[in-house]
Each structure stands twice: as structure tokens, then as C-alpha cells.
Short mmCIF file of C-alpha atoms and ligand atoms in Angstrom, two decimals:
data_model
loop_
_atom_site.label_atom_id
_atom_site.label_comp_id
_atom_site.label_asym_id
_atom_site.label_seq_id
_atom_site.Cartn_x
_atom_site.Cartn_y
_atom_site.Cartn_z
CA MET A 144 71.09 79.74 91.42
CA GLN A 145 73.32 82.20 93.31
CA VAL A 146 76.88 82.65 91.84
CA PRO A 147 78.91 85.08 94.37
CA PHE A 148 81.97 86.80 92.33
CA LEU A 149 84.25 85.77 94.83
CA ASP A 150 83.47 83.35 98.36
CA LEU A 151 86.09 83.58 100.54
CA LYS A 152 84.08 82.14 103.45
CA VAL A 153 84.05 78.54 101.66
CA GLN A 154 88.18 78.80 101.73
CA TYR A 155 88.02 79.89 105.24
CA ARG A 156 86.21 76.58 106.16
CA GLN A 157 88.88 74.60 104.39
CA ILE A 158 91.55 76.24 106.77
CA GLU A 159 89.26 77.09 110.03
CA ALA A 160 90.10 73.93 112.07
CA GLU A 161 93.90 74.46 111.26
CA LEU A 162 94.14 78.06 111.94
CA LYS A 163 92.19 78.62 115.15
CA PRO A 164 94.86 77.17 117.29
CA VAL A 165 97.60 78.78 115.13
CA LEU A 166 95.90 82.39 115.94
CA GLU A 167 95.26 81.61 119.36
CA ASP A 168 99.04 80.83 120.55
CA ILE A 169 100.00 84.42 118.79
CA MET A 170 97.34 85.79 120.81
CA ALA A 171 98.29 84.32 123.84
CA ALA A 172 101.91 84.99 123.43
CA GLY A 173 101.13 88.84 122.56
CA ALA A 174 103.55 88.72 119.78
CA PHE A 175 101.86 90.21 116.84
CA ILE A 176 105.26 92.26 115.19
CA GLY A 177 107.46 90.10 113.38
CA GLY A 178 108.64 86.80 115.11
CA PRO A 179 108.50 83.37 113.74
CA PRO A 180 105.40 83.45 111.77
CA VAL A 181 106.80 86.03 109.90
CA ALA A 182 110.19 84.65 109.13
CA ASP A 183 109.00 81.67 108.56
CA PHE A 184 106.24 82.85 105.85
CA GLU A 185 108.89 84.92 104.45
CA LYS A 186 111.36 81.54 103.92
CA GLU A 187 108.49 79.50 102.87
CA PHE A 188 106.84 82.23 100.10
CA ALA A 189 110.87 83.05 98.71
CA ALA A 190 111.01 79.32 98.10
CA PHE A 191 107.58 79.42 96.25
CA CYS A 192 108.56 81.81 94.22
CA GLY A 193 112.00 80.09 93.45
CA VAL A 194 114.32 83.27 94.84
CA LYS A 195 116.34 83.97 97.73
CA HIS A 196 114.74 86.71 99.62
CA CYS A 197 110.86 87.66 100.92
CA VAL A 198 110.41 91.00 102.66
CA GLY A 199 106.96 90.35 104.25
CA LEU A 200 105.11 93.99 103.85
CA SER A 201 101.97 95.63 104.72
CA SER A 202 100.73 95.58 101.26
CA GLY A 203 101.14 95.49 97.97
CA THR A 204 101.17 98.67 97.43
CA ASP A 205 104.16 98.95 99.97
CA ALA A 206 105.69 96.24 98.27
CA LEU A 207 105.89 98.15 95.07
CA ARG A 208 106.96 101.39 96.45
CA LEU A 209 109.83 100.06 98.67
CA ALA A 210 111.25 98.03 95.96
CA LEU A 211 111.26 100.70 93.66
CA MET A 212 112.94 103.26 96.33
CA ALA A 213 115.61 100.60 97.40
CA ALA A 214 116.23 100.16 93.53
CA GLY A 215 117.12 103.92 93.93
CA VAL A 216 114.49 105.07 91.51
CA GLY A 217 113.30 108.47 92.75
CA SER A 218 112.96 111.97 91.75
CA GLY A 219 113.59 112.96 88.16
CA ASP A 220 113.31 108.99 86.98
CA GLU A 221 110.73 107.86 84.88
CA VAL A 222 109.21 104.64 85.17
CA ILE A 223 107.30 102.63 82.13
CA THR A 224 104.13 100.94 82.87
CA VAL A 225 100.59 100.53 81.59
CA PRO A 226 97.72 102.35 81.87
CA HIS A 227 95.43 99.43 81.92
CA THR A 228 96.18 98.25 85.66
CA PHE A 229 94.98 99.17 89.38
CA ILE A 230 96.44 102.71 90.65
CA ALA A 231 98.50 101.12 93.27
CA THR A 232 100.90 100.38 90.56
CA THR A 233 101.28 104.02 89.45
CA GLU A 234 100.77 105.56 93.18
CA ALA A 235 103.86 103.12 94.02
CA ILE A 236 105.81 104.86 91.01
CA THR A 237 104.68 108.44 91.96
CA GLN A 238 105.19 108.13 95.85
CA ALA A 239 108.52 106.97 95.01
CA GLY A 240 109.40 110.42 93.92
CA ALA A 241 109.50 108.91 89.88
CA SER A 242 106.77 109.68 87.09
CA PRO A 243 104.77 107.12 85.62
CA VAL A 244 105.46 106.73 81.72
CA PHE A 245 102.72 104.92 80.15
CA VAL A 246 102.63 102.14 77.29
CA ASP A 247 99.51 100.56 75.76
CA ILE A 248 98.47 96.64 76.24
CA ASP A 249 98.19 94.08 73.88
CA PRO A 250 94.63 93.60 73.81
CA ALA A 251 94.66 89.91 73.60
CA THR A 252 96.31 89.51 76.81
CA GLY A 253 95.88 92.43 78.71
CA CYS A 254 99.42 92.68 79.37
CA ILE A 255 101.93 95.39 78.13
CA ASP A 256 102.46 95.55 74.47
CA VAL A 257 106.46 95.17 74.33
CA ARG A 258 107.07 96.25 71.13
CA GLN A 259 105.67 99.62 72.37
CA ILE A 260 108.14 99.96 74.88
CA PRO A 261 111.57 100.93 73.15
CA SER A 262 109.70 104.33 71.81
CA ARG A 263 108.97 105.64 75.08
CA ILE A 264 112.60 105.28 76.43
CA THR A 265 113.99 108.96 77.18
CA SER A 266 117.37 109.46 78.79
CA ARG A 267 115.26 110.03 82.22
CA ALA A 268 113.74 106.27 82.06
CA ARG A 269 115.25 104.42 85.08
CA ALA A 270 112.59 101.23 85.47
CA ILE A 271 109.99 99.00 83.66
CA VAL A 272 106.74 97.77 86.00
CA PRO A 273 105.52 95.38 83.94
CA VAL A 274 102.03 94.48 85.20
CA HIS A 275 101.02 90.32 85.32
CA LEU A 276 97.51 91.39 84.91
CA TYR A 277 94.73 89.01 85.54
CA GLY A 278 97.12 86.04 87.06
CA GLN A 279 99.20 86.08 83.48
CA THR A 280 102.77 87.27 83.59
CA ALA A 281 103.39 90.04 80.41
CA ASP A 282 106.15 89.24 77.76
CA MET A 283 109.26 89.03 80.29
CA ASP A 284 112.09 88.12 78.04
CA PRO A 285 111.70 90.94 75.77
CA ILE A 286 111.15 92.92 78.15
CA LEU A 287 114.56 91.91 80.06
CA GLU A 288 116.25 92.66 76.89
CA ILE A 289 114.91 96.33 76.38
CA ALA A 290 115.99 96.79 80.43
CA ARG A 291 119.62 95.12 79.93
CA LYS A 292 120.20 97.27 76.77
CA HIS A 293 119.28 100.51 78.68
CA GLY A 294 120.41 99.73 81.89
CA LEU A 295 116.80 99.88 83.52
CA VAL A 296 115.54 98.07 86.64
CA VAL A 297 112.80 95.88 86.34
CA VAL A 298 110.22 95.48 89.14
CA GLU A 299 107.29 92.85 88.57
CA ASP A 300 103.96 93.91 89.72
CA ALA A 301 103.09 90.37 90.50
CA CYS A 302 100.17 91.30 92.63
CA GLN A 303 97.74 89.22 90.91
CA ALA A 304 99.98 86.42 89.56
CA HIS A 305 100.91 84.12 93.04
CA GLY A 306 102.12 81.04 91.52
CA ALA A 307 101.87 81.75 87.39
CA THR A 308 104.38 81.17 85.61
CA TYR A 309 106.60 82.66 82.18
CA LYS A 310 108.38 79.83 80.25
CA GLY A 311 108.14 77.59 83.30
CA ARG A 312 109.67 80.84 85.52
CA PRO A 313 107.64 81.98 88.80
CA ALA A 314 106.07 85.29 88.68
CA GLY A 315 108.40 87.55 90.63
CA SER A 316 111.78 85.80 90.20
CA MET A 317 112.44 87.38 86.82
CA GLY A 318 113.26 90.91 87.33
CA LEU A 319 115.13 92.74 90.25
CA ALA A 320 112.26 92.18 92.73
CA GLY A 321 109.01 90.81 92.37
CA CYS A 322 106.03 92.48 94.57
CA PHE A 323 103.18 90.89 95.71
CA SER A 324 99.88 91.71 97.48
CA PHE A 325 97.96 89.74 99.81
CA TYR A 326 94.88 91.55 99.95
CA PRO A 327 92.08 89.25 100.86
CA GLY A 328 90.79 88.71 97.43
CA LYS A 329 93.93 87.64 95.40
CA ASN A 330 94.55 83.95 94.86
CA LEU A 331 96.71 84.45 98.02
CA GLY A 332 95.01 86.37 100.43
CA ALA A 333 95.44 87.54 104.35
CA PHE A 334 92.85 88.44 106.88
CA GLY A 335 93.27 92.18 105.65
CA ASP A 336 96.05 93.81 103.99
CA ALA A 337 99.47 92.53 103.40
CA GLY A 338 102.14 92.11 100.75
CA ALA A 339 105.76 91.15 100.23
CA VAL A 340 108.60 91.58 97.72
CA VAL A 341 110.82 88.69 96.31
CA THR A 342 114.43 88.90 95.17
CA ASP A 343 117.52 87.42 94.34
CA ASP A 344 119.11 90.63 95.58
CA GLU A 345 120.34 90.49 99.14
CA LYS A 346 121.28 94.18 99.34
CA LEU A 347 117.85 95.03 97.83
CA ALA A 348 116.12 92.65 100.56
CA GLN A 349 118.37 94.38 103.50
CA THR A 350 117.15 97.66 102.26
CA ILE A 351 113.73 96.89 101.99
CA ARG A 352 113.83 95.43 105.64
CA MET A 353 114.99 98.87 106.66
CA LEU A 354 112.61 100.92 105.16
CA ARG A 355 109.71 98.91 106.15
CA GLU A 356 110.67 99.56 109.93
CA HIS A 357 111.28 103.19 109.84
CA GLY A 358 115.31 102.63 108.30
CA GLN A 359 116.29 100.94 111.68
CA SER A 360 119.50 98.62 110.90
CA ARG A 361 119.40 97.94 114.79
CA LYS A 362 116.95 99.04 117.27
CA TYR A 363 116.47 103.00 117.57
CA VAL A 364 119.72 103.28 115.23
CA HIS A 365 117.90 104.91 111.90
CA ASP A 366 120.25 104.90 109.18
CA MET A 367 117.54 106.97 106.97
CA GLU A 368 113.83 107.73 107.34
CA GLY A 369 111.69 104.59 106.41
CA TYR A 370 108.04 103.70 107.15
CA THR A 371 105.76 101.32 108.98
CA GLY A 372 105.45 98.86 106.52
CA ARG A 373 105.78 95.20 108.48
CA LEU A 374 103.75 92.27 107.44
CA ASP A 375 101.88 91.10 111.09
CA ALA A 376 102.26 87.98 112.63
CA ILE A 377 98.74 87.24 112.68
CA GLN A 378 98.29 87.90 108.74
CA ALA A 379 101.97 85.85 107.91
CA ALA A 380 100.29 82.51 110.12
CA VAL A 381 97.01 82.91 107.84
CA LEU A 382 99.11 83.33 104.44
CA ARG A 383 101.48 79.94 105.55
CA LEU A 384 98.27 78.09 105.93
CA LYS A 385 96.93 79.08 102.87
CA LEU A 386 100.47 78.73 100.98
CA LYS A 387 100.26 74.95 101.66
CA ARG A 388 97.11 74.91 99.41
CA LEU A 389 97.66 77.77 97.16
CA ALA A 390 99.15 75.53 94.36
CA ALA A 391 96.04 73.19 94.55
CA TRP A 392 94.18 76.28 94.25
CA ASN A 393 95.77 77.77 91.45
CA ARG A 394 95.49 74.42 89.45
CA ASP A 395 91.29 74.46 90.27
CA ARG A 396 91.37 77.75 89.13
CA ARG A 397 92.94 76.95 85.71
CA ALA A 398 90.38 73.99 85.31
CA ASN A 399 87.27 76.56 86.00
CA ALA A 400 89.13 79.03 83.65
CA ALA A 401 89.41 75.92 81.04
CA ARG A 402 85.50 75.20 81.72
CA TYR A 403 84.43 78.67 80.89
CA THR A 404 86.62 79.01 77.90
CA LYS A 405 85.27 75.70 76.37
CA LEU A 406 81.62 76.62 77.16
CA LEU A 407 82.10 80.32 75.82
CA SER A 408 84.08 79.08 72.56
CA ASP A 409 80.73 79.09 70.56
CA VAL A 410 79.63 81.93 72.09
CA PRO A 411 79.30 84.94 69.14
CA GLY A 412 80.51 88.58 70.53
CA VAL A 413 82.33 86.91 73.43
CA THR A 414 86.09 87.34 73.45
CA ALA A 415 87.99 85.66 76.20
CA ILE A 416 91.38 87.44 77.53
CA LYS A 417 93.80 84.78 76.34
CA GLU A 418 96.52 83.05 77.79
CA ALA A 419 99.42 83.44 75.75
CA ASP A 420 101.94 80.56 74.54
CA PHE A 421 104.76 82.18 76.97
CA ALA A 422 102.46 81.98 80.02
CA GLN A 423 100.96 79.71 82.74
CA SER A 424 98.11 81.92 84.26
CA VAL A 425 96.56 81.45 87.86
CA TYR A 426 93.43 83.00 86.91
CA HIS A 427 93.17 85.79 89.53
CA LEU A 428 90.43 86.99 87.14
CA TYR A 429 88.44 85.28 84.14
CA VAL A 430 87.94 88.14 81.90
CA ILE A 431 85.83 88.40 78.96
CA LEU A 432 85.48 91.19 76.71
CA VAL A 433 81.84 92.21 74.57
CA ASP A 434 80.31 94.95 72.93
CA ASP A 435 77.25 95.46 75.53
CA ARG A 436 79.21 94.93 78.67
CA ASP A 437 76.92 97.22 81.07
CA GLY A 438 73.84 95.76 79.74
CA LEU A 439 75.31 92.20 80.31
CA GLN A 440 76.55 93.14 83.83
CA ALA A 441 72.96 94.27 84.80
CA PHE A 442 71.17 91.20 83.69
CA LEU A 443 73.78 88.86 85.28
CA THR A 444 73.39 90.73 88.65
CA GLU A 445 69.70 89.97 87.87
CA GLN A 446 70.05 86.33 87.34
CA GLY A 447 72.18 86.57 90.49
CA VAL A 448 75.39 86.27 89.03
CA GLY A 449 78.29 88.18 90.25
CA THR A 450 80.63 90.49 88.32
CA GLY A 451 83.44 93.01 88.60
CA LEU A 452 85.44 95.26 86.61
CA HIS A 453 88.99 95.10 86.50
CA TYR A 454 89.42 98.36 85.34
CA PRO A 455 86.65 100.20 84.11
CA LEU A 456 88.54 103.73 83.53
CA PRO A 457 92.21 103.29 82.39
CA LEU A 458 94.76 105.11 84.58
CA HIS A 459 95.34 108.30 81.64
CA LEU A 460 91.91 109.57 81.67
CA GLN A 461 91.50 109.28 85.57
CA LYS A 462 91.21 112.85 87.48
CA ALA A 463 94.10 111.97 89.74
CA TYR A 464 96.19 112.27 86.55
CA ALA A 465 94.73 115.11 84.79
CA ALA A 466 98.01 116.77 84.96
CA MET A 467 99.66 114.32 82.58
CA GLY A 468 97.24 116.01 80.20
CA PHE A 469 96.32 112.87 78.47
CA LYS A 470 93.11 112.45 76.48
CA LYS A 471 90.60 110.18 74.99
CA GLY A 472 92.04 108.19 72.20
CA ASP A 473 96.07 108.42 73.70
CA PHE A 474 95.91 104.43 74.71
CA PRO A 475 93.46 103.03 72.49
CA ALA A 476 93.74 99.34 73.43
CA SER A 477 93.35 100.42 77.12
CA GLU A 478 90.54 102.14 76.48
CA ARG A 479 88.73 99.85 74.09
CA THR A 480 89.35 97.07 76.50
CA ALA A 481 88.08 98.98 79.64
CA ASP A 482 85.02 99.70 77.70
CA ARG A 483 84.58 96.04 77.09
CA LEU A 484 85.68 93.95 80.01
CA ILE A 485 83.92 92.07 82.79
CA SER A 486 85.21 89.67 85.37
CA LEU A 487 83.07 86.70 86.02
CA PRO A 488 82.74 84.55 89.08
CA MET A 489 86.45 82.88 89.70
CA TYR A 490 87.79 80.84 92.52
CA ALA A 491 89.12 77.44 93.26
CA GLU A 492 85.72 76.19 95.13
CA LEU A 493 83.31 77.21 92.05
CA THR A 494 81.39 74.08 91.01
CA HIS A 495 80.75 72.83 87.53
CA GLU A 496 77.14 74.11 87.81
CA GLN A 497 78.12 77.17 88.95
CA ILE A 498 80.05 77.88 85.81
CA GLU A 499 77.55 76.31 83.43
CA HIS A 500 74.76 78.68 85.02
CA VAL A 501 77.14 81.76 84.20
CA VAL A 502 77.56 80.63 80.70
CA THR A 503 73.91 79.96 80.19
CA CYS A 504 73.36 83.31 81.51
CA ILE A 505 75.55 84.93 79.21
CA LYS A 506 74.04 83.05 75.95
CA LYS A 507 70.55 84.11 77.08
CA TYR A 508 71.56 87.45 77.35
CA PHE A 509 73.04 87.62 73.95
CA ASN A 510 70.52 85.29 72.48
CA ASP A 511 67.63 87.38 73.83
CA SER A 512 69.36 90.83 73.00
CA ARG A 513 69.47 90.48 69.46
CA PRO A 514 67.16 89.88 66.48
CA LYS A 515 66.82 86.28 65.69
CA GLY A 516 68.26 84.71 62.80
CA ASN A 517 70.73 87.71 62.37
CA ASP A 518 73.43 85.99 60.21
CA ALA A 519 75.80 89.03 60.79
CA GLN A 520 76.54 87.95 64.52
CA ARG A 521 78.03 84.80 63.37
CA SER A 522 81.54 86.17 62.91
C1 LIG B 45 96.09 94.39 94.39
C2 LIG B 45 97.00 94.95 93.41
C3 LIG B 45 98.24 95.91 93.70
C4 LIG B 45 98.11 96.66 95.49
O1 LIG B 45 98.16 95.58 96.72
P1 LIG B 45 97.33 96.32 97.48
O2 LIG B 45 97.87 95.18 98.67
O3 LIG B 45 95.74 96.75 97.50
O4 LIG B 45 98.28 97.40 98.22
C5 LIG B 45 99.27 96.53 92.77
N1 LIG B 45 98.92 96.19 91.91
C6 LIG B 45 97.95 95.18 91.44
C7 LIG B 45 98.09 94.85 89.79
C8 LIG B 45 97.17 94.87 92.04
O5 LIG B 45 95.89 94.19 91.58
#
């Protein structure tokens, strides 16, 4: 049995018939930039996130970068985030002109350890970017409280958390701004690169609208320099159709995750990333932690089971950030997680049989790679 890590083809078949005439209309009209598909998607995605405004952009990285810039974060400022995330989080911070300040993660959830934030706040601190990793929100109440106390802006990296909630509140709706990626493999994915910022702040939304279009306030009137950062009409049309199905797809992902969790609960040596009491995860990824990660990954590949590593080297140890002067041991929870994590196949259309096959393979690997009757393995 083959179990791909992700299967976008089976998702496409569900929307194909409805989508083709919509794309045909856009192409026939030759209206590729802006227009009704973009405006309609922005309205619908803002409603989905429970906020007033959505600005469609060309990627999640742009969403983070433009949200930070529009919030006034820039040169000389420090922005608190985690080293256990995709590099886009910190690229956005440095490209806005600021410096990332790392705080380690809570290894149980993979998200920022809120207890460690206060000790990292200096007089230059300007913002916190919590990352809602793997589809689960960070612990937002303490983050918002710390931010309020220190006068910091909160920009949520919700690029993996479309539809996730924190104590019932939608991801992206709690900070000044929420940033989303619609990279094809995300829970809500376009047919290429796309992203968005959601916010209740009208002025912030307006500034981001200008930044995405060369700083224009009106055509060829530039109040500042900006970027080519727009969401395309074709991508917006794809996203509109998929958005209607997102809640159902997220429900299916949660059911698949529950099945994995149940089947893996009695496998010694396997720890799943935990869904916190405060969170309802949308399981962008289903991640487990094991000691012999590389061995397990090689075995699963042999068995036809696709896996991923999100992410195998924390940002503070990346060559790109060598100048920051970090070394191994500086963020132990992030490092230990990076060494032990493996992402199992996860998407809405995964079947029971496929999930059972993945778990059977994992059990087989651990049984075969360990001496029989070894009591010490029971803990
Ligand atoms: C995908 C992702 C991004 C960046 O999104 P792009 O659309 O690829 O630019 C940022 N942060 C996290 C956590 C992501 O997973």
C-alpha cells in the first residue's frame, strides 16, 4: 500500500468541475490582477477568521513582512519569536528591518514557551510573533497579556493554522494582525504562492493594501515605496472554492489525527505532539517524536509511506543566522524536538486503511529494531 505524505490530486478532483468554468471566465475576461474574485475572497476569508478586514497578498512571507512593517516595526526593533519554525517567520522580521529574539518552545505542543518570554524583553522589544505551529495555536492569553504590559504588538504567524481556534477564538483574530499562507500544501492552498493578512484594524489594513501595490494611494500616486505583493485573481478564485470546504476538510483532518493518536497511544517510544486544552488544532501536520527518527523515516520510505521533517534544524543553528552567534544547547527544547520529529501523512482524504497501515509500519519498525522481551522499553 502506498501512503503519500500529501495528495493534492485527490483534493483537486473534488473541486475540478466547479472550478474549471470559473477559471475559464477569468482567462476569457483577461482580468488577472484584482477584481471581484480578490475582493470576494477577502470578504469571505475575513468572515471565516471573525475579523473585519482581509488583505490578499502574494505569499505568507509577504503577509508577515508587510504586517510587521505596517505596524511600524523596523530598524532597531526586536521581535520575539521561536527558533522552531519555518525560516519565513524570521525572514519577515529581518526584512522589515528588525532583529529576531528567540524564545524556546514548550516541547509538548511545539509552540512558544510563554513562561520564557518576559526574560527576553529588552527596551528595544517591539513585537511578538507567536507561531501557530502544525495547526495548533500558541497559548495566546499570556502572550497578549505580556504584550499589553510591555506595549508590544502581536502579529500571529497563522500560516499553518487556517480555522484553528484558541479557547474558541479563531487563529489570526487575536493579535493586531494574523498572517496566512496559501502555499499549495497548506490546509487552504492556492495553485501557487498566495497569502493574506487579517485584522480588525482598518488603518493597518489600508497601509498593507498600499504596501502590496507599490505604495499607491491612487493609481500612480505613491505615498511611499511598496512592493509587488498582490493576490492574483486566479488564486483568489481557487481559494474561494476551497474555502467553502475548509471547515469540513479540517474536521476530517482532526478525525484522522484522533485515529493516529488512538492507534499510537500504546506504542512505546512514540510521543505525539499534544493538543493543548486551550487549542483546537486543524492538524496541518501530524507530528510524532521518536528517538531513532532517521531510522524510522528510512523504514517508512521503504514501506511506501511518505513523511516529512518540520523542521530538522532550528533557526538559531542555521548558517543564515551564524552572525547571531548561537551554539548548540542555546534552545534545548527546540533542538531536541528537531532531532526527534517526524511528520506522518496528513490530509483530509486519508483513509482509515492508510492510517492503520502507517501505524502498523511504525509498530513493526520498533518491534524489529529492539531486542525481544526487553522490559526497559515499556516506559
Ligand atoms: C508556510 C509558512 C510561512 C510562509 O508562507 P509562504 O506562503 O510560503 O511565504 C510562514 N510561516 C510558517 C510557519 C509557515 O508554515
